Short mmCIF file of C-alpha atoms in Angstrom, two decimals:
data_model
loop_
_atom_site.label_atom_id
_atom_site.label_comp_id
_atom_site.label_asym_id
_atom_site.label_seq_id
_atom_site.Cartn_x
_atom_site.Cartn_y
_atom_site.Cartn_z
CA MET A 1 5.82 -38.25 8.15
CA THR A 2 1.84 -38.11 7.17
CA ASP A 3 -0.18 -40.17 4.50
CA GLY A 4 -2.73 -38.61 2.35
CA GLN A 5 -5.39 -38.80 4.95
CA GLY A 6 -2.95 -36.51 7.16
CA LYS A 7 -2.37 -39.62 9.72
CA LEU A 8 1.14 -39.66 10.97
CA PHE A 9 3.20 -42.52 10.34
CA TYR A 10 7.01 -43.70 10.60
CA ALA A 11 8.63 -44.39 7.49
CA LEU A 12 11.71 -45.97 6.42
CA GLU A 13 14.26 -43.63 5.14
CA GLU A 14 13.89 -44.34 1.32
CA ASP A 15 10.30 -43.50 1.50
CA MET A 16 11.36 -40.12 2.74
CA ASP A 17 10.49 -36.65 0.95
CA PRO A 18 11.15 -33.60 2.75
CA HIS A 19 8.23 -32.34 0.86
CA ILE A 20 4.15 -32.69 1.17
CA LEU A 21 2.58 -31.42 -1.97
CA ARG A 22 -0.70 -32.97 -1.93
CA SER A 23 -3.14 -30.09 -1.41
CA ILE A 24 -5.38 -28.95 1.20
CA HIS A 25 -9.32 -27.62 0.53
CA LEU A 26 -8.04 -26.75 -2.66
CA ASP A 27 -8.61 -28.84 -6.31
CA LYS A 28 -5.73 -26.92 -8.01
CA ILE A 29 -1.85 -28.09 -9.62
CA VAL A 30 0.28 -25.21 -9.89
CA LYS A 31 3.93 -25.62 -10.76
CA VAL A 32 6.43 -24.24 -8.22
CA ALA A 33 10.27 -24.00 -9.77
CA ALA A 34 13.07 -24.24 -6.74
CA ILE A 35 16.28 -23.54 -9.44
CA ARG A 36 19.62 -23.61 -8.08
CA ASP A 37 22.43 -22.37 -9.49
CA LYS A 38 25.55 -20.69 -9.05
CA ASP A 39 24.57 -17.99 -11.23
CA LYS A 40 21.81 -15.94 -9.78
CA PHE A 41 20.52 -14.77 -12.88
CA ASN A 42 20.62 -18.29 -14.58
CA ALA A 43 18.66 -19.12 -11.85
CA LEU A 44 15.81 -16.81 -11.73
CA LYS A 45 15.53 -16.77 -15.62
CA GLY A 46 14.77 -20.95 -15.09
CA VAL A 47 12.18 -20.38 -12.49
CA LEU A 48 10.50 -17.78 -15.39
CA GLU A 49 10.91 -20.06 -17.89
CA VAL A 50 9.51 -23.24 -15.53
CA THR A 51 6.43 -21.80 -14.06
CA ASP A 52 5.44 -20.02 -17.85
CA PHE A 53 5.64 -16.22 -16.12
CA PHE A 54 5.50 -14.56 -19.29
CA ALA A 55 2.17 -16.71 -20.37
CA LYS A 56 0.86 -15.87 -16.90
CA LEU A 57 1.51 -12.39 -17.01
CA ASP A 58 0.25 -11.62 -20.89
CA THR A 59 -3.12 -13.62 -19.91
CA ALA A 60 -3.47 -11.65 -17.21
CA TRP A 61 -3.32 -8.29 -19.64
CA GLY A 62 -5.30 -9.92 -21.77
CA HIS A 63 -8.15 -10.27 -19.70
CA SER A 64 -7.58 -6.35 -18.28
CA GLY A 65 -8.94 -5.23 -21.64
CA LYS A 66 -6.28 -2.52 -21.28
CA LYS A 67 -3.65 -1.56 -23.59
CA LYS A 68 -0.09 -3.44 -22.95
CA GLU A 69 1.54 -0.07 -22.16
CA ASP A 70 -0.84 0.82 -19.47
CA PHE A 71 -0.84 -2.34 -17.80
CA ALA A 72 0.21 -1.64 -14.42
CA ILE A 73 2.29 -4.42 -12.81
CA ILE A 74 3.92 -3.67 -9.04
CA VAL A 75 6.50 -6.07 -7.99
CA LYS A 76 6.50 -5.54 -4.17
CA PRO A 77 10.33 -6.37 -2.72
CA ASN A 78 11.33 -6.65 1.16
CA PHE A 79 13.97 -3.89 1.85
CA MET A 80 12.74 -1.52 4.10
CA PHE A 81 13.68 -3.74 7.37
CA MET A 82 17.52 -3.30 5.73
CA TYR A 83 20.17 -1.83 7.79
CA SER A 84 23.17 -1.85 6.14
CA THR A 85 24.31 -3.00 2.25
CA LYS A 86 27.33 -4.41 4.20
CA ASP A 87 24.25 -7.09 5.11
CA PRO A 88 22.59 -7.68 1.92
CA THR A 89 20.81 -11.09 3.71
CA THR A 90 18.15 -8.72 4.46
CA TYR A 91 16.74 -7.45 1.55
CA THR A 92 15.52 -8.62 -1.18
CA ASP A 93 18.96 -8.47 -4.22
CA PRO A 94 17.95 -5.15 -6.25
CA GLU A 95 19.68 -6.96 -9.21
CA LEU A 96 17.37 -9.64 -9.48
CA VAL A 97 14.50 -7.18 -8.87
CA GLU A 98 15.85 -5.19 -11.95
CA PHE A 99 16.55 -8.05 -13.88
CA LEU A 100 12.93 -8.81 -13.57
CA LEU A 101 11.52 -5.67 -14.65
CA GLY A 102 14.06 -6.00 -17.30
CA ARG A 103 12.54 -8.80 -18.85
CA ILE A 104 8.92 -7.63 -18.51
CA TYR A 105 10.32 -4.00 -20.02
CA GLU A 106 11.27 -6.45 -22.95
CA ARG A 107 8.05 -7.52 -23.77
CA GLY A 108 6.41 -4.01 -24.05
CA TYR A 109 4.86 -3.44 -20.59
CA ARG A 110 5.44 0.31 -19.45
CA ASN A 111 3.71 0.75 -16.15
CA LEU A 112 6.22 -0.90 -13.69
CA ALA A 113 6.63 0.16 -10.29
CA VAL A 114 8.61 -1.06 -7.45
CA GLY A 115 6.67 -0.67 -4.13
CA GLU A 116 7.65 -0.90 -0.67
CA ALA A 117 5.69 0.57 2.47
CA ARG A 118 7.37 1.95 5.59
CA SER A 119 8.98 -0.06 8.48
CA THR A 120 9.07 0.69 12.28
CA TYR A 121 12.74 1.85 11.78
CA GLY A 122 11.30 5.15 10.40
CA THR A 123 10.14 5.89 13.92
CA PHE A 124 13.36 5.61 15.21
CA PHE A 125 16.06 6.81 12.59
CA THR A 126 15.88 9.55 9.93
CA ASN A 127 16.44 8.99 6.27
CA ARG A 128 13.94 5.62 6.35
CA GLU A 129 11.34 7.18 3.45
CA VAL A 130 11.13 4.19 0.77
CA LYS A 131 12.57 6.13 -2.11
CA THR A 132 15.96 7.35 0.12
CA VAL A 133 16.14 3.30 0.90
CA ALA A 134 15.66 2.19 -2.31
CA GLU A 135 18.34 4.51 -3.71
CA TYR A 136 20.71 3.29 -1.17
CA ILE A 137 20.48 -0.38 -1.90
CA GLY A 138 20.93 0.16 -5.45
CA LEU A 139 17.16 0.41 -7.12
CA THR A 140 17.72 2.63 -9.66
CA GLY A 141 14.82 3.55 -10.97
CA LYS A 142 15.52 2.29 -14.61
CA HIS A 143 12.44 1.44 -16.88
CA TYR A 144 10.13 1.46 -13.59
CA ARG A 145 8.90 3.67 -10.54
CA ILE A 146 9.43 3.54 -6.88
CA ILE A 147 6.41 4.02 -5.26
CA ASP A 148 5.79 4.55 -1.36
CA LEU A 149 2.83 2.27 -0.10
CA SER A 150 2.61 4.57 2.87
CA LEU A 151 2.18 7.34 0.54
CA ASP A 152 -1.18 8.45 -1.85
CA LEU A 153 -3.73 6.40 0.84
CA GLU A 154 -7.39 5.60 -0.09
CA GLU A 155 -9.60 4.53 2.72
CA TYR A 156 -11.09 1.17 2.27
CA GLN A 157 -12.97 -1.23 4.23
CA PHE A 158 -11.60 -4.59 4.91
CA SER A 159 -13.16 -7.03 7.52
CA GLY A 160 -11.53 -8.55 10.67
CA LYS A 161 -9.16 -6.77 12.83
CA LEU A 162 -8.08 -4.50 9.58
CA GLY A 163 -11.36 -2.85 9.99
CA LYS A 164 -11.55 0.64 8.01
CA HIS A 165 -8.04 0.85 7.28
CA PHE A 166 -5.85 2.39 4.18
CA VAL A 167 -4.51 0.78 0.82
CA ASN A 168 -2.16 2.80 -1.53
CA ARG A 169 -3.93 3.64 -4.95
CA GLU A 170 -1.22 1.98 -6.94
CA TRP A 171 -1.25 -1.46 -5.16
CA LYS A 172 -4.95 -1.11 -5.33
CA ASN A 173 -5.53 -0.34 -8.82
CA ALA A 174 -2.36 -2.62 -10.20
CA GLY A 175 -3.51 -5.24 -12.65
CA PHE A 176 -0.36 -7.68 -11.63
CA ARG A 177 1.24 -7.88 -8.33
CA ILE A 178 4.28 -9.82 -7.53
CA SER A 179 5.98 -10.67 -4.02
CA PHE A 180 9.00 -11.09 -4.34
CA ALA A 181 10.45 -12.13 -0.90
CA LYS A 182 14.10 -12.47 0.73
CA ASN A 183 14.59 -15.55 2.19
CA LYS A 184 14.71 -15.67 6.03
CA THR A 185 14.23 -17.04 9.14
CA HIS A 186 11.62 -14.58 11.24
CA VAL A 187 12.13 -14.82 15.31
CA TYR A 188 8.04 -14.10 15.28
CA THR A 189 6.71 -16.21 12.66
CA TYR A 190 10.00 -18.80 12.18
CA TYR A 191 10.05 -18.14 8.42
CA THR A 192 9.23 -14.85 6.60
CA LEU A 193 8.52 -15.43 2.29
CA THR A 194 6.00 -14.16 -0.12
CA ILE A 195 3.34 -14.28 2.22
CA LYS A 196 4.57 -12.34 5.26
CA ASN A 197 6.53 -9.90 2.55
CA ILE A 198 2.82 -8.51 2.09
CA TYR A 199 2.83 -7.50 5.61
CA GLY A 200 5.16 -5.12 4.60
CA ALA A 201 2.87 -3.71 2.20
CA LEU A 202 0.46 -2.60 4.75
CA PRO A 203 0.88 1.36 4.79
CA MET A 204 1.33 2.39 8.47
CA GLU A 205 5.15 3.02 9.50
CA ASN A 206 4.78 2.47 13.03
CA LYS A 207 3.95 -1.41 12.05
CA PHE A 208 4.70 -2.30 15.86
CA LEU A 209 1.69 -0.22 17.09
CA GLU A 210 -0.73 -0.59 14.31
CA TYR A 211 -0.71 -4.35 13.83
CA HIS A 212 1.70 -6.16 16.20
CA HIS A 213 0.19 -4.21 19.23
CA GLU A 214 -3.25 -2.98 18.28
CA ARG A 215 -4.02 -5.91 15.62
CA ASP A 216 -1.80 -8.64 14.66
CA ILE A 217 0.44 -9.49 12.62
CA PHE A 218 -1.22 -12.67 10.68
CA SER A 219 -4.73 -12.14 10.33
CA THR A 220 -4.16 -8.32 9.19
CA THR A 221 -1.88 -9.95 6.01
CA ILE A 222 -4.51 -12.41 5.09
CA GLU A 223 -6.97 -9.67 4.46
CA PHE A 224 -4.81 -7.84 2.71
CA ILE A 225 -3.85 -10.37 0.52
CA LYS A 226 -7.73 -11.69 0.32
CA HIS A 227 -8.79 -8.16 -1.10
CA PHE A 228 -5.90 -7.72 -3.17
CA PRO A 229 -4.45 -10.93 -4.55
CA ILE A 230 -0.84 -11.85 -5.19
CA HIS A 231 -0.58 -13.07 -8.88
CA PHE A 232 3.03 -14.18 -8.70
CA ALA A 233 5.38 -14.75 -6.05
CA PHE A 234 9.69 -15.31 -5.92
CA ILE A 235 11.74 -16.06 -3.28
CA ASP A 236 15.35 -14.91 -3.49
CA ALA A 237 17.16 -17.28 -1.71
CA TYR A 238 20.05 -16.92 -3.55
CA MET A 239 22.18 -15.92 0.08
CA SER A 240 19.54 -16.58 2.74
CA ALA A 241 19.70 -14.96 6.32
CA ASP A 242 18.92 -17.95 9.24
CA GLY A 243 19.68 -18.44 12.81
CA PRO A 244 17.49 -16.97 15.72
CA PHE A 245 17.44 -13.07 14.43
CA GLY A 246 17.64 -14.10 10.57
CA ILE A 247 15.16 -11.07 9.90
CA PHE A 248 17.08 -8.71 11.28
CA ALA A 249 20.55 -10.08 10.50
CA ASP A 250 22.87 -12.38 9.73
CA LYS A 251 26.76 -12.05 9.45
CA ASP A 252 27.46 -15.21 8.54
CA PRO A 253 24.87 -15.67 5.53
CA ASN A 254 24.00 -19.27 4.32
CA LYS A 255 24.43 -19.43 0.37
CA THR A 256 21.52 -21.45 -0.50
CA GLU A 257 21.96 -20.31 -4.26
CA THR A 258 18.44 -21.10 -5.01
CA LEU A 259 15.35 -19.17 -6.54
CA ILE A 260 11.75 -20.17 -5.99
CA GLY A 261 8.71 -19.15 -8.14
CA SER A 262 4.84 -20.11 -8.42
CA GLU A 263 1.92 -18.34 -9.27
CA ASP A 264 0.73 -19.53 -6.00
CA ILE A 265 1.90 -17.59 -2.76
CA VAL A 266 0.80 -20.48 -0.56
CA ALA A 267 2.74 -22.87 -2.45
CA THR A 268 5.60 -21.25 -3.24
CA ASP A 269 5.95 -20.46 0.86
CA TRP A 270 5.40 -24.07 1.18
CA VAL A 271 8.11 -24.91 -0.50
CA GLY A 272 10.17 -22.36 0.70
CA ALA A 273 9.32 -23.16 4.00
CA GLU A 274 10.20 -27.33 4.04
CA LYS A 275 13.64 -26.38 2.06
CA MET A 276 14.40 -24.79 5.50
CA GLY A 277 13.49 -28.16 7.05
CA ILE A 278 10.52 -26.97 9.08
CA ASP A 279 6.82 -27.61 8.62
CA PRO A 280 5.20 -24.66 6.65
CA MET A 281 2.26 -24.85 9.33
CA ILE A 282 4.15 -23.64 12.25
CA SER A 283 3.67 -20.32 10.96
CA ASP A 284 0.20 -18.64 11.56
CA HIS A 285 0.83 -17.07 8.25
CA MET A 286 0.65 -20.36 6.44
CA LYS A 287 -2.53 -21.62 8.41
CA GLN A 288 -4.59 -18.52 7.98
CA ALA A 289 -2.93 -18.58 4.21
CA ILE A 290 -4.70 -22.41 3.69
CA GLY A 291 -7.77 -21.81 5.82
CA GLU A 292 -8.62 -18.61 3.23
CA PHE A 293 -7.28 -19.60 0.28
CA GLY A 294 -6.55 -23.44 0.49
CA LYS A 295 -3.49 -25.09 -0.93
CA PRO A 296 -2.95 -26.55 -4.28
CA ALA A 297 -1.11 -29.60 -5.26
CA ILE A 298 2.07 -28.73 -5.98
CA GLU A 299 4.12 -29.88 -8.80
CA LEU A 300 7.51 -29.17 -7.89
CA LEU A 301 10.48 -29.11 -10.49
CA GLY A 302 14.24 -28.38 -9.94
CA ASP A 303 16.33 -28.74 -6.58
CA ARG A 304 14.28 -30.62 -3.95
CA SER A 305 17.17 -30.77 -1.43
CA ILE A 306 16.89 -29.27 2.18
CA TYR A 307 18.96 -26.66 2.60
CA PRO A 308 22.54 -27.63 3.72
CA ASP A 309 23.57 -26.49 7.28
CA TRP A 310 20.27 -24.68 7.83
CA VAL A 311 19.39 -23.22 11.53
CA ASN A 312 15.90 -22.46 11.94
CA VAL A 313 14.27 -19.94 14.95
CA TRP A 314 14.24 -21.03 18.64
CA ASP A 315 10.54 -21.79 19.89
CA VAL A 316 11.17 -20.34 23.12
CA PHE A 317 10.90 -16.91 21.08
CA PRO A 318 7.79 -16.31 19.62
CA PRO A 319 5.69 -16.93 22.78
CA PHE A 320 7.99 -14.15 24.81
CA LEU A 321 7.41 -11.86 22.43
CA PHE A 322 3.55 -11.91 21.46
CA LYS A 323 3.03 -11.92 25.41
CA GLY A 324 5.88 -10.15 26.20
CA ILE A 325 7.08 -7.75 24.12
CA ASP A 326 3.86 -6.97 21.73
CA LYS A 327 1.73 -7.09 24.48
CA HIS A 328 3.32 -3.89 26.25
CA TYR A 329 4.04 -1.63 23.64
CA TYR A 330 5.87 1.21 25.36
CA PHE A 331 8.48 -1.21 26.75
CA GLY A 332 8.79 -2.83 23.06
CA ASN A 333 8.99 0.28 21.48
CA LEU A 334 11.86 1.24 23.65
CA PHE A 335 13.51 -2.31 23.65
CA TYR A 336 13.55 -2.54 19.65
CA SER A 337 14.37 1.15 19.47
CA ILE A 338 17.93 0.73 22.00
CA PHE A 339 18.92 -2.99 19.98
CA SER A 340 18.55 -1.48 16.67
CA TYR A 341 21.37 -0.28 14.34
CA MET A 342 21.55 1.01 11.52
CA ASP A 343 24.26 2.51 9.36
CA PRO A 344 25.77 5.86 9.87
CA LYS A 345 23.33 7.11 6.46
CA PHE A 346 20.61 6.52 9.12
CA GLN A 347 21.05 9.04 12.46
CA TYR A 348 19.38 8.13 15.39
CA LYS A 349 16.24 10.43 16.02
CA ASP A 350 15.70 10.43 19.89
CA PRO A 351 18.06 13.36 21.47
CA SER A 352 17.12 11.85 25.03
CA LEU A 353 20.34 11.78 26.84
CA ALA A 354 18.76 8.78 28.72
CA ARG A 355 18.30 6.72 25.62
CA ARG A 356 21.18 7.33 23.64
CA PHE A 357 22.82 6.06 27.04
CA LEU A 358 21.14 2.97 26.83
CA ARG A 359 21.72 2.62 22.97
CA LEU A 360 25.72 3.02 24.28
CA LEU A 361 25.28 0.34 26.91
CA ALA A 362 23.73 -2.04 24.24
CA ASP A 363 26.44 -1.51 21.43
CA PRO A 364 28.45 -4.74 22.48
CA ILE A 365 24.97 -6.89 22.13
CA THR A 366 24.47 -5.32 18.89
CA ASP A 367 27.76 -6.27 18.14
CA LEU A 368 27.40 -9.51 17.89
CA PHE A 369 24.55 -9.79 15.63
CA PHE A 370 24.92 -6.60 12.98
CA GLN A 371 27.48 -6.10 10.53
CA LYS A 372 29.36 -2.93 11.27
CA THR A 373 32.47 -1.73 10.43
CA LYS A 374 34.57 -4.64 12.37
CA LYS A 375 33.33 -8.51 11.90
CA GLY A 376 31.55 -9.58 15.23
CA ILE A 377 32.05 -12.53 17.29
CA PHE A 378 28.42 -14.00 16.57
CA ASP A 379 29.58 -16.32 13.91
CA GLN A 380 27.95 -19.39 12.11
CA ASP A 381 29.59 -22.25 14.32
CA LEU A 382 28.41 -19.75 17.50
CA ASN A 383 25.01 -20.11 16.04
CA ARG A 384 24.70 -23.55 15.64
CA LYS A 385 26.04 -24.40 19.11
CA LEU A 386 23.38 -22.28 20.90
CA TYR A 387 20.70 -23.88 18.55
CA GLU A 388 21.72 -27.27 19.53
CA LEU A 389 22.49 -26.24 23.29
CA PHE A 390 18.59 -25.66 22.95
CA HIS A 391 17.39 -28.33 20.84
CA PRO A 392 19.43 -31.14 22.22
CA HIS A 393 17.40 -33.58 20.53
CA THR A 394 18.73 -32.73 17.38
#
């Protein structure tokens, strides 16, 4: 463990707390709620109450000088990397998103929206427009609009690698932005929570080319957040995707039954990562976010335990992906297009015989990871045995 000055020391078991809640470069204290409940709606209600969500929303509206019905609120869930409703671990629960929006609507707010940007999957498959995918997973649009953040773009001068880029006008002009992430491991960044979720708001569809290959996925995300801050963050950890490939699929989900939330995205992700039993600073998203925004001291309310039976990403993957797949665009693009799987609603675009043949050869491998019509063999026991093989010290 580390002491107040950040120095390592050996702790007795009774001294151990999986959460390091002190501040880093920021003189501020925020509440983070981690509510565990078998009823997901009760868990979300608990987060809203403990964090004073509606008081913070009302304060932001009051400072805007706008009529309540005109004050723009956008929720950014994570759903454009979903592949099938048979596997709900890959996208934010639509029922929780609509529950949140319903409670906001009840308080008199009317300019409500759900916003997502297109993903690289749209370059491989048909019907991957935001509104099409949103409808497919069950977002009804009741009391709110669905916005494609890859459309209605305005040129904007960022700094760093993002440079002169684009932003959706409604995202830019929103008075209150909410990141509602799904609780997943990530083969590139170890975990993907509310900060990484905003990477998904970057507007270009071919994210693999624009951000993975030509720029980077870390500084572009932090730069986007710096110019268009997130006012509240939630993590849908009711049903979670762990293991080395959680970002893509999880055929045997981890039933974590938890909702996490805070006004501060760094604090939210810090707690979310620690509950995975991982050092939050392992991700460059977290390192750069703390460098830019700082980390407040955290008052953690609710469940403090580590998720049981949680499996994290193997250390071997990120260096291989960054230095191999991302560096060589055409190879990486071919690799992902061949090994990606989609529900039949989303048809493969490339008509070439060669690529279709390669996808046919890849079918036995995709059967291991993706939830298709029949149950595959890549179950949680195998998942953990593979992890232990590569991490014998655990």
